[in-house]
């Protein structure tokens, strides 16, 4: 039976022991979760199962389970903020929802911590409290989401990758900050491994620490904001909200791709992959002409430069511009080593800005020129001959650079321990009654590129250049190997169709522009 352990070596309840029909589960991935959870795709089902596993594992240890819900806290609530208690919850004033949810969350956690397994109706009370805690935690993120929505023009962190999640489409505006995703982070922070992701535990734990640290900073700032005003606009909160959103996206996206790396469930059938790849190459050709990487004349003449570089550009276009980290990891012709390289490329794109990506695209077409023999992008010799410029010898290992976490892990652990102590102190201090509240319409509501702001622009540029050259080398080796095997015959057969369809789309776009 497949099992997973925490960092102390204790065996936990497994995913297989929760699911029935274990053999089918191992072959086809996890079975469908119960209808009440309404998962939107197979990966979210795993998040739900993680919550169910932890609930059942800690059934006899409510105090331990209450500590698993690691959440920021304050030593004392300022008197100015206590006035908010009289303010009823109001969607137009999201800080009121945040305040009441946070106070109610602390109340439920304290109740769960004091719960005794030998008391009457214990299991019923335990289940009721765990549901309340999860729902209230979800309400806090709902309030943060409401604040962030009021400043949508500042939101540069795209969720478009969700559209490509195999097993079902994901709405971009619902579950913007999913409670199950954050509970996965809490599970990692407490020292447990996630079902089926034991090999990724350390990496995901570091990302969870970054997420928690950014949430803790935002939490303190929101309470500070409450001391003088609850009303929008919240433009003063933009930097903190953007940081939180950035680290949430980094954790969530990596969590999804890790699960996908395990199961490799694909929305596209193997028989359709080449056809879909042709469609992606057509879109890439249109994009490249719009960016002036190629000219229309080069497309009409079936220029060899396009023939060579288009599959490489498609690699970047699909992963970066279409935000699809799953397509190439499902190619049946790649080895496991290549899947690992593709996974690292996916991670590295999170660290590249627009300028770096454009530089990478240029390199993939014309190569990395030596300083003394720079070729102009529009030189006729380069276009007609199809030859690329000379390349740098990149003196580095063939493996990609692993993206470093941007927040010190030691500091994050200190924050977690500090907030846990604060919650314990609340047991000893007198508490004001916090009324339960609910927002029935909450679940019906709707819900860029990431770079470190802590580095100077020159440091970012240097790091960007290193990453670009690493990605360039990896993409070239992957695509060149793909083109050198028997599958290249399929590629040659679809290339003509790429040119025909691409030219037709470009001409149609040209006609529309002329009509305007």
XYZ file of C-alpha atoms in Angstrom:
516
model
C 0.000 0.000 0.000
C 1.219 3.466 -0.861
C 1.865 5.513 2.291
C 3.368 8.820 3.229
C 5.164 9.942 6.382
C 5.758 13.184 8.166
C 9.231 14.467 8.934
C 9.177 12.616 12.281
C 8.724 9.272 10.504
C 5.113 8.620 11.606
C 3.009 6.757 9.053
C -0.203 8.572 8.146
C -3.433 7.436 6.580
C -2.818 7.011 2.858
C -4.686 8.280 -0.167
C -5.350 4.672 -1.157
C -6.859 3.837 2.230
C -9.323 6.709 1.834
C -10.221 5.674 -1.733
C -11.709 2.343 -2.684
C -10.569 0.236 -5.645
C -6.861 0.856 -5.079
C -5.606 -0.809 -8.272
C -7.791 1.352 -10.483
C -6.752 4.374 -8.423
C -3.051 3.695 -9.047
C -3.540 3.268 -12.797
C -6.014 6.027 -13.572
C -5.319 8.513 -10.805
C -7.574 9.355 -7.857
C -11.268 8.553 -7.922
C -13.887 11.281 -7.906
C -14.452 13.035 -4.618
C -17.849 13.281 -3.006
C -20.382 15.488 -4.779
C -20.673 17.971 -1.927
C -17.114 19.204 -2.602
C -17.756 19.779 -6.331
C -14.129 19.560 -7.518
C -13.517 21.188 -10.886
C -10.632 18.927 -11.934
C -8.767 15.816 -10.861
C -5.934 17.775 -9.200
C -8.330 19.665 -6.924
C -9.716 16.299 -5.855
C -6.273 15.533 -4.437
C -6.384 18.749 -2.392
C -9.766 17.706 -1.025
C -8.450 14.243 -0.199
C -5.499 15.785 1.647
C -7.946 17.671 3.887
C -9.964 14.490 4.490
C -6.809 12.499 5.281
C -5.599 15.044 7.845
C -9.053 15.223 9.483
C -9.173 11.453 9.898
C -5.531 11.126 10.952
C -5.933 13.634 13.798
C -9.383 12.526 14.912
C -8.011 11.533 18.332
C -5.632 14.508 18.533
C -7.693 17.710 18.174
C -5.035 19.879 19.820
C -2.453 18.777 17.239
C -4.902 19.338 14.395
C -5.661 22.877 15.621
C -1.934 23.658 15.368
C -1.898 22.416 11.780
C -4.086 25.412 10.824
C -1.068 27.738 10.936
C -2.347 31.277 10.478
C -1.001 34.775 11.285
C -2.040 36.386 14.555
C -1.510 39.507 16.684
C -0.334 39.666 20.301
C -2.928 42.342 21.081
C -5.678 43.952 19.048
C -5.334 47.785 19.031
C -8.221 49.653 20.660
C -8.920 51.495 17.401
C -9.466 48.166 15.644
C -11.855 46.887 18.312
C -14.334 49.492 17.122
C -14.653 47.410 13.951
C -16.465 44.803 16.031
C -19.570 46.977 15.854
C -19.340 47.128 12.047
C -21.491 44.466 10.374
C -20.023 42.440 7.519
C -20.359 44.256 4.234
C -18.985 43.351 0.806
C -18.449 47.018 0.069
C -16.138 47.162 3.087
C -14.057 43.956 2.758
C -11.968 44.798 5.829
C -15.052 44.230 7.991
C -15.356 40.689 6.573
C -11.652 40.141 7.145
C -11.854 41.275 10.783
C -14.921 39.240 11.785
C -13.652 36.136 9.963
C -10.269 36.361 11.627
C -11.716 36.752 15.134
C -14.149 33.874 14.571
C -11.316 31.695 13.214
C -9.314 32.224 16.418
C -12.374 31.384 18.509
C -12.960 28.098 16.621
C -9.292 27.114 16.841
C -9.323 27.614 20.613
C -12.486 25.514 20.911
C -10.906 22.725 18.850
C -7.763 22.857 20.970
C -9.794 22.419 24.189
C -11.901 19.565 22.766
C -11.518 16.270 24.658
C -11.833 12.900 22.832
C -13.704 11.348 25.791
C -16.502 13.922 25.926
C -20.011 13.237 24.677
C -20.651 13.573 20.915
C -16.936 14.199 20.420
C -16.736 13.052 16.810
C -19.707 15.192 15.807
C -18.241 18.267 17.520
C -14.815 17.594 15.970
C -16.269 17.382 12.454
C -18.392 20.490 12.969
C -15.447 22.555 14.240
C -13.066 21.471 11.463
C -15.659 22.461 8.864
C -16.184 25.828 10.551
C -12.449 26.493 10.709
C -11.989 25.656 7.043
C -14.986 27.756 5.986
C -13.888 30.740 8.098
C -10.350 30.549 6.739
C -11.852 30.544 3.266
C -13.839 33.680 4.180
C -10.634 35.502 5.102
C -9.223 34.846 1.635
C -12.557 35.877 0.161
C -12.173 39.252 1.888
C -8.603 39.617 0.557
C -9.884 38.745 -2.903
C -12.584 41.444 -2.642
C -9.937 44.022 -1.754
C -7.741 42.911 -4.645
C -10.611 43.032 -7.139
C -11.073 46.724 -6.477
C -7.589 47.239 -7.927
C -7.759 44.877 -10.897
C -5.548 47.165 -12.992
C -2.674 46.275 -10.652
C -3.140 42.528 -11.052
C -0.279 41.341 -13.284
C -0.234 37.693 -12.191
C -2.150 35.691 -14.759
C -4.204 32.614 -13.817
C -4.549 31.549 -17.465
C -2.602 28.356 -16.824
C -5.709 27.030 -15.052
C -7.474 26.758 -18.409
C -5.016 24.029 -19.446
C -5.401 21.862 -16.352
C -6.179 18.333 -17.605
C -9.365 16.694 -16.428
C -11.601 19.748 -16.716
C -11.450 23.459 -17.314
C -10.949 25.783 -14.381
C -12.834 29.050 -14.082
C -10.385 31.909 -13.682
C -12.590 33.948 -11.348
C -13.778 31.278 -8.889
C -11.637 29.849 -6.108
C -9.185 32.668 -6.741
C -7.599 31.881 -3.388
C -8.680 28.292 -2.794
C -8.942 27.157 0.807
C -7.718 23.686 -0.184
C -4.573 25.123 -1.763
C -3.743 27.050 1.406
C -4.475 24.002 3.552
C -1.915 22.132 1.429
C 0.586 24.878 2.350
C -0.349 24.546 6.040
C 0.138 20.773 5.844
C 3.637 21.272 4.455
C 4.487 23.962 7.013
C 3.556 21.672 9.886
C 5.944 19.015 8.550
C 3.670 16.568 6.721
C 4.081 15.430 3.128
C 1.247 15.761 0.615
C -0.241 12.566 -0.900
C 1.871 11.372 -3.856
C 4.234 14.375 -3.664
C 6.840 13.066 -1.218
C 9.664 13.690 -3.714
C 8.682 17.370 -3.972
C 8.219 17.993 -0.233
C 11.286 20.190 0.413
C 10.714 22.337 -2.676
C 7.015 22.808 -1.934
C 7.694 23.504 1.727
C 10.011 26.377 0.751
C 7.323 27.854 -1.489
C 4.765 27.411 1.301
C 7.075 29.322 3.663
C 7.307 32.164 1.151
C 3.528 32.226 0.816
C 3.015 32.253 4.573
C 5.568 35.032 5.085
C 3.859 37.251 2.492
C 0.454 36.502 4.092
C 1.818 37.386 7.523
C 3.076 40.748 6.214
C -0.265 41.458 4.533
C -2.110 40.429 7.719
C -0.172 42.944 9.855
C -0.685 45.704 7.263
C -4.446 45.083 7.041
C -4.821 45.429 10.806
C -2.714 48.562 10.731
C -5.005 49.942 8.015
C -8.040 49.246 10.221
C -6.708 51.554 12.916
C -7.490 54.663 10.853
C -9.932 53.700 8.074
C -11.987 50.780 6.815
C -13.280 52.399 3.650
C -11.871 51.906 0.124
C -9.924 52.770 -1.973
C -7.133 50.488 -0.853
C -4.392 51.746 -3.149
C -1.993 51.960 -0.200
C -2.214 48.162 0.102
C -1.222 47.462 -3.511
C 2.451 46.452 -2.921
C 1.503 44.005 -0.152
C -1.405 42.524 -2.095
C 0.776 42.091 -5.191
C 3.470 40.309 -3.183
C 0.918 37.979 -1.605
C -0.703 37.264 -4.970
C 2.715 36.584 -6.519
C 3.743 34.027 -3.892
C 0.293 32.442 -3.896
C 0.521 31.949 -7.662
C 4.051 30.504 -7.420
C 2.909 27.976 -4.815
C -0.397 27.088 -6.470
C 1.046 26.682 -9.964
C 3.925 24.556 -8.724
C 1.522 22.409 -6.711
C -0.583 21.759 -9.813
C 2.402 20.981 -12.040
C 3.891 18.610 -9.434
C 0.677 16.591 -9.334
C 0.563 16.624 -13.117
C 4.169 15.366 -13.263
C 3.030 12.337 -11.247
C -0.141 11.420 -13.150
C 0.434 12.840 -16.671
C -3.300 12.925 -17.333
C -3.877 14.793 -20.583
C -6.910 16.562 -22.036
C -5.506 15.829 -25.504
C -5.382 12.273 -26.874
C -2.036 11.000 -28.156
C -3.485 10.733 -31.652
C -4.324 14.458 -31.548
C -1.015 15.772 -30.160
C 0.606 16.340 -33.570
C -2.525 18.095 -34.831
C -2.608 20.352 -31.757
C 1.130 21.002 -32.113
C 0.479 22.118 -35.691
C -2.185 24.523 -34.422
C 0.250 25.927 -31.848
C 2.957 26.370 -34.479
C 0.494 28.265 -36.673
C -0.277 30.639 -33.809
C 3.436 31.023 -33.151
C 4.111 31.932 -36.789
C 1.425 34.638 -36.655
C 2.879 35.934 -33.395
C 6.450 35.978 -34.774
C 5.451 37.978 -37.870
C 3.551 40.467 -35.689
C 6.680 40.875 -33.547
C 8.738 41.444 -36.731
C 10.903 38.400 -36.058
C 9.948 37.258 -39.569
C 8.529 39.073 -42.583
C 5.585 38.087 -44.744
C 7.979 37.534 -47.645
C 9.910 34.997 -45.568
C 6.654 33.154 -44.863
C 5.662 33.188 -48.557
C 9.073 31.765 -49.521
C 9.060 29.051 -46.816
C 12.305 30.497 -45.524
C 14.615 27.823 -43.995
C 15.166 30.070 -40.976
C 11.491 29.745 -40.115
C 11.591 25.986 -40.681
C 14.460 25.632 -38.199
C 13.403 28.074 -35.503
C 9.592 27.777 -35.483
C 9.425 24.564 -33.383
C 11.735 26.214 -30.821
C 9.652 29.384 -30.721
C 6.536 27.250 -30.336
C 8.037 25.773 -27.175
C 8.294 29.257 -25.652
C 4.957 30.433 -27.058
C 3.001 27.522 -25.547
C 4.617 27.644 -22.095
C 4.932 31.418 -21.687
C 2.369 33.188 -23.873
C -0.388 30.553 -23.713
C 0.475 29.776 -20.063
C 0.292 26.037 -20.741
C 2.835 24.172 -18.587
C 1.246 20.771 -19.305
C 1.335 20.272 -23.098
C 4.977 19.305 -23.644
C 5.115 17.197 -20.496
C 2.578 14.909 -22.231
C 4.602 14.373 -25.404
C 4.854 10.537 -25.721
C 8.208 10.810 -27.551
C 10.183 12.403 -24.717
C 12.255 10.471 -22.187
C 11.927 10.934 -18.401
C 15.087 13.038 -18.449
C 13.484 15.367 -20.973
C 10.351 15.645 -18.841
C 12.586 16.762 -15.955
C 14.204 19.418 -18.191
C 10.784 20.648 -19.339
C 9.676 20.877 -15.715
C 12.692 23.064 -14.870
C 12.029 25.273 -17.908
C 8.447 25.746 -16.680
C 9.748 26.903 -13.303
C 12.342 29.239 -14.802
C 9.742 31.069 -16.894
C 8.235 32.259 -13.594
C 11.405 34.287 -13.046
C 11.699 35.858 -16.515
C 10.240 39.244 -17.354
C 8.931 40.285 -20.768
C 12.252 41.744 -21.890
C 14.105 38.513 -21.038
C 11.553 36.405 -22.915
C 11.900 38.598 -26.024
C 15.670 38.194 -25.818
C 15.225 34.416 -25.560
C 12.958 34.401 -28.616
C 15.530 36.361 -30.609
C 18.275 33.914 -29.570
C 16.150 30.933 -30.613
C 15.871 32.404 -34.115
C 19.259 33.983 -34.757
C 21.433 32.403 -32.072
C 23.603 34.080 -29.453
C 26.004 36.225 -31.469
C 29.589 36.832 -30.422
C 30.331 40.474 -29.464
C 32.644 41.002 -32.462
C 30.330 39.470 -35.048
C 26.865 40.794 -34.231
C 24.314 40.228 -36.986
C 21.417 42.544 -37.566
C 17.975 41.025 -37.254
C 16.997 42.098 -40.755
C 20.187 41.081 -42.569
C 19.436 39.446 -45.891
C 22.268 36.923 -45.567
C 20.758 35.549 -42.403
C 17.289 35.339 -43.899
C 18.143 33.811 -47.247
C 20.815 31.333 -46.201
C 18.942 30.098 -43.170
C 22.260 29.972 -41.308
C 22.443 31.067 -37.723
C 25.102 33.230 -36.125
C 27.897 31.698 -34.093
C 27.061 30.715 -30.520
C 28.676 31.344 -27.178
C 30.138 28.319 -25.483
C 28.077 28.216 -22.324
C 30.412 26.972 -19.593
C 27.836 25.583 -17.207
C 26.096 22.386 -16.297
C 23.354 21.201 -18.606
C 20.801 21.276 -15.819
C 18.602 24.327 -15.331
C 19.047 26.692 -12.394
C 16.512 25.902 -9.696
C 14.544 29.082 -8.851
C 15.629 30.188 -5.378
C 13.022 31.198 -2.886
C 12.846 34.947 -2.377
C 12.185 34.959 1.359
C 14.508 33.550 3.984
C 13.117 30.230 5.225
C 14.496 30.729 8.766
C 12.575 33.997 9.128
C 9.382 32.293 7.975
C 9.759 29.507 10.529
C 10.241 32.102 13.264
C 7.032 33.833 12.152
C 5.119 30.552 12.329
C 6.388 29.770 15.831
C 5.687 33.344 16.951
C 2.080 33.294 15.738
C 1.479 29.881 17.277
C 2.642 31.289 20.618
C 0.304 34.271 20.195
C -2.663 31.952 19.719
C -1.706 29.969 22.833
C -1.546 33.225 24.835
C -5.110 34.022 23.794
C -6.300 31.043 25.859
C -4.965 32.679 29.015
C -6.223 36.195 28.250
C -9.893 37.228 28.596
C -11.730 37.024 25.300
C -14.579 39.102 23.946
C -17.449 37.169 22.433
C -17.248 36.849 18.698
C -20.481 36.133 16.963
C -20.591 33.618 14.151
C -21.333 35.162 10.804
C -21.945 33.815 7.331
C -22.102 35.172 3.851
C -24.364 32.911 1.815
C -23.579 34.600 -1.469
C -19.834 34.231 -0.980
C -19.463 31.017 -3.008
C -21.464 32.383 -5.938
C -19.181 35.371 -6.507
C -16.528 35.459 -9.191
C -13.034 35.522 -8.109
C 1.917 38.287 -15.499
C 5.092 37.617 -14.941
C 6.876 37.419 -11.622
C 10.173 38.976 -10.701
C 11.845 39.862 -7.420
C 11.454 43.482 -6.348
C 14.162 43.102 -3.708
C 16.920 43.076 -6.337
C 18.261 46.077 -8.221
C 17.542 46.392 -11.945
C 21.175 45.619 -12.855
C 21.185 42.468 -10.703
C 17.866 41.402 -12.226
C 19.290 41.899 -15.714
C 22.389 39.812 -14.964
C 20.314 37.003 -13.445
C 17.865 37.263 -16.361
C 20.693 36.853 -18.900
C 22.001 33.759 -17.114
C 18.522 32.205 -16.993
C 17.830 33.094 -20.641
C 21.001 31.330 -21.801
C 20.156 28.304 -19.681
C 16.648 28.093 -21.133
C 18.031 28.676 -24.640
C 20.416 25.748 -24.322
C 17.734 23.429 -22.873
C 15.065 24.317 -25.453
C 17.512 23.837 -28.333
C 18.648 20.430 -27.075
C 15.062 19.232 -26.472
C 13.657 20.408 -29.807
C 16.720 19.358 -31.825
C 16.504 15.865 -30.349
C 12.802 15.791 -31.175
C 13.525 16.834 -34.764
C 16.279 14.238 -35.190
C 14.195 11.147 -34.441
C 11.530 9.372 -36.469
C 8.844 11.771 -35.313
C 10.544 14.459 -37.430
C 8.814 12.900 -40.454
C 5.458 13.829 -38.891
C 6.765 17.320 -38.265
C 7.767 17.719 -41.912
C 4.314 16.647 -43.084
C 2.523 19.245 -40.959
C 4.926 22.132 -41.636
C 3.366 22.961 -45.005
C -0.037 23.197 -43.352
C 1.452 25.540 -40.737
C 2.618 27.943 -43.451
C -0.666 27.812 -45.373
C -2.855 28.409 -42.327
C -0.466 30.976 -40.842
C -0.308 33.024 -44.052
C -4.104 32.898 -44.383
C -4.526 34.256 -40.834
C -1.952 36.981 -41.407
C -3.625 38.086 -44.633
C -6.992 38.164 -42.892
C -5.541 40.327 -40.120
C -3.958 42.614 -42.706
C -7.302 43.092 -44.450
C -8.982 43.974 -41.147
C -6.330 46.597 -40.441
C -6.737 48.105 -43.899
C -10.519 48.341 -43.439
C -9.986 50.336 -40.264
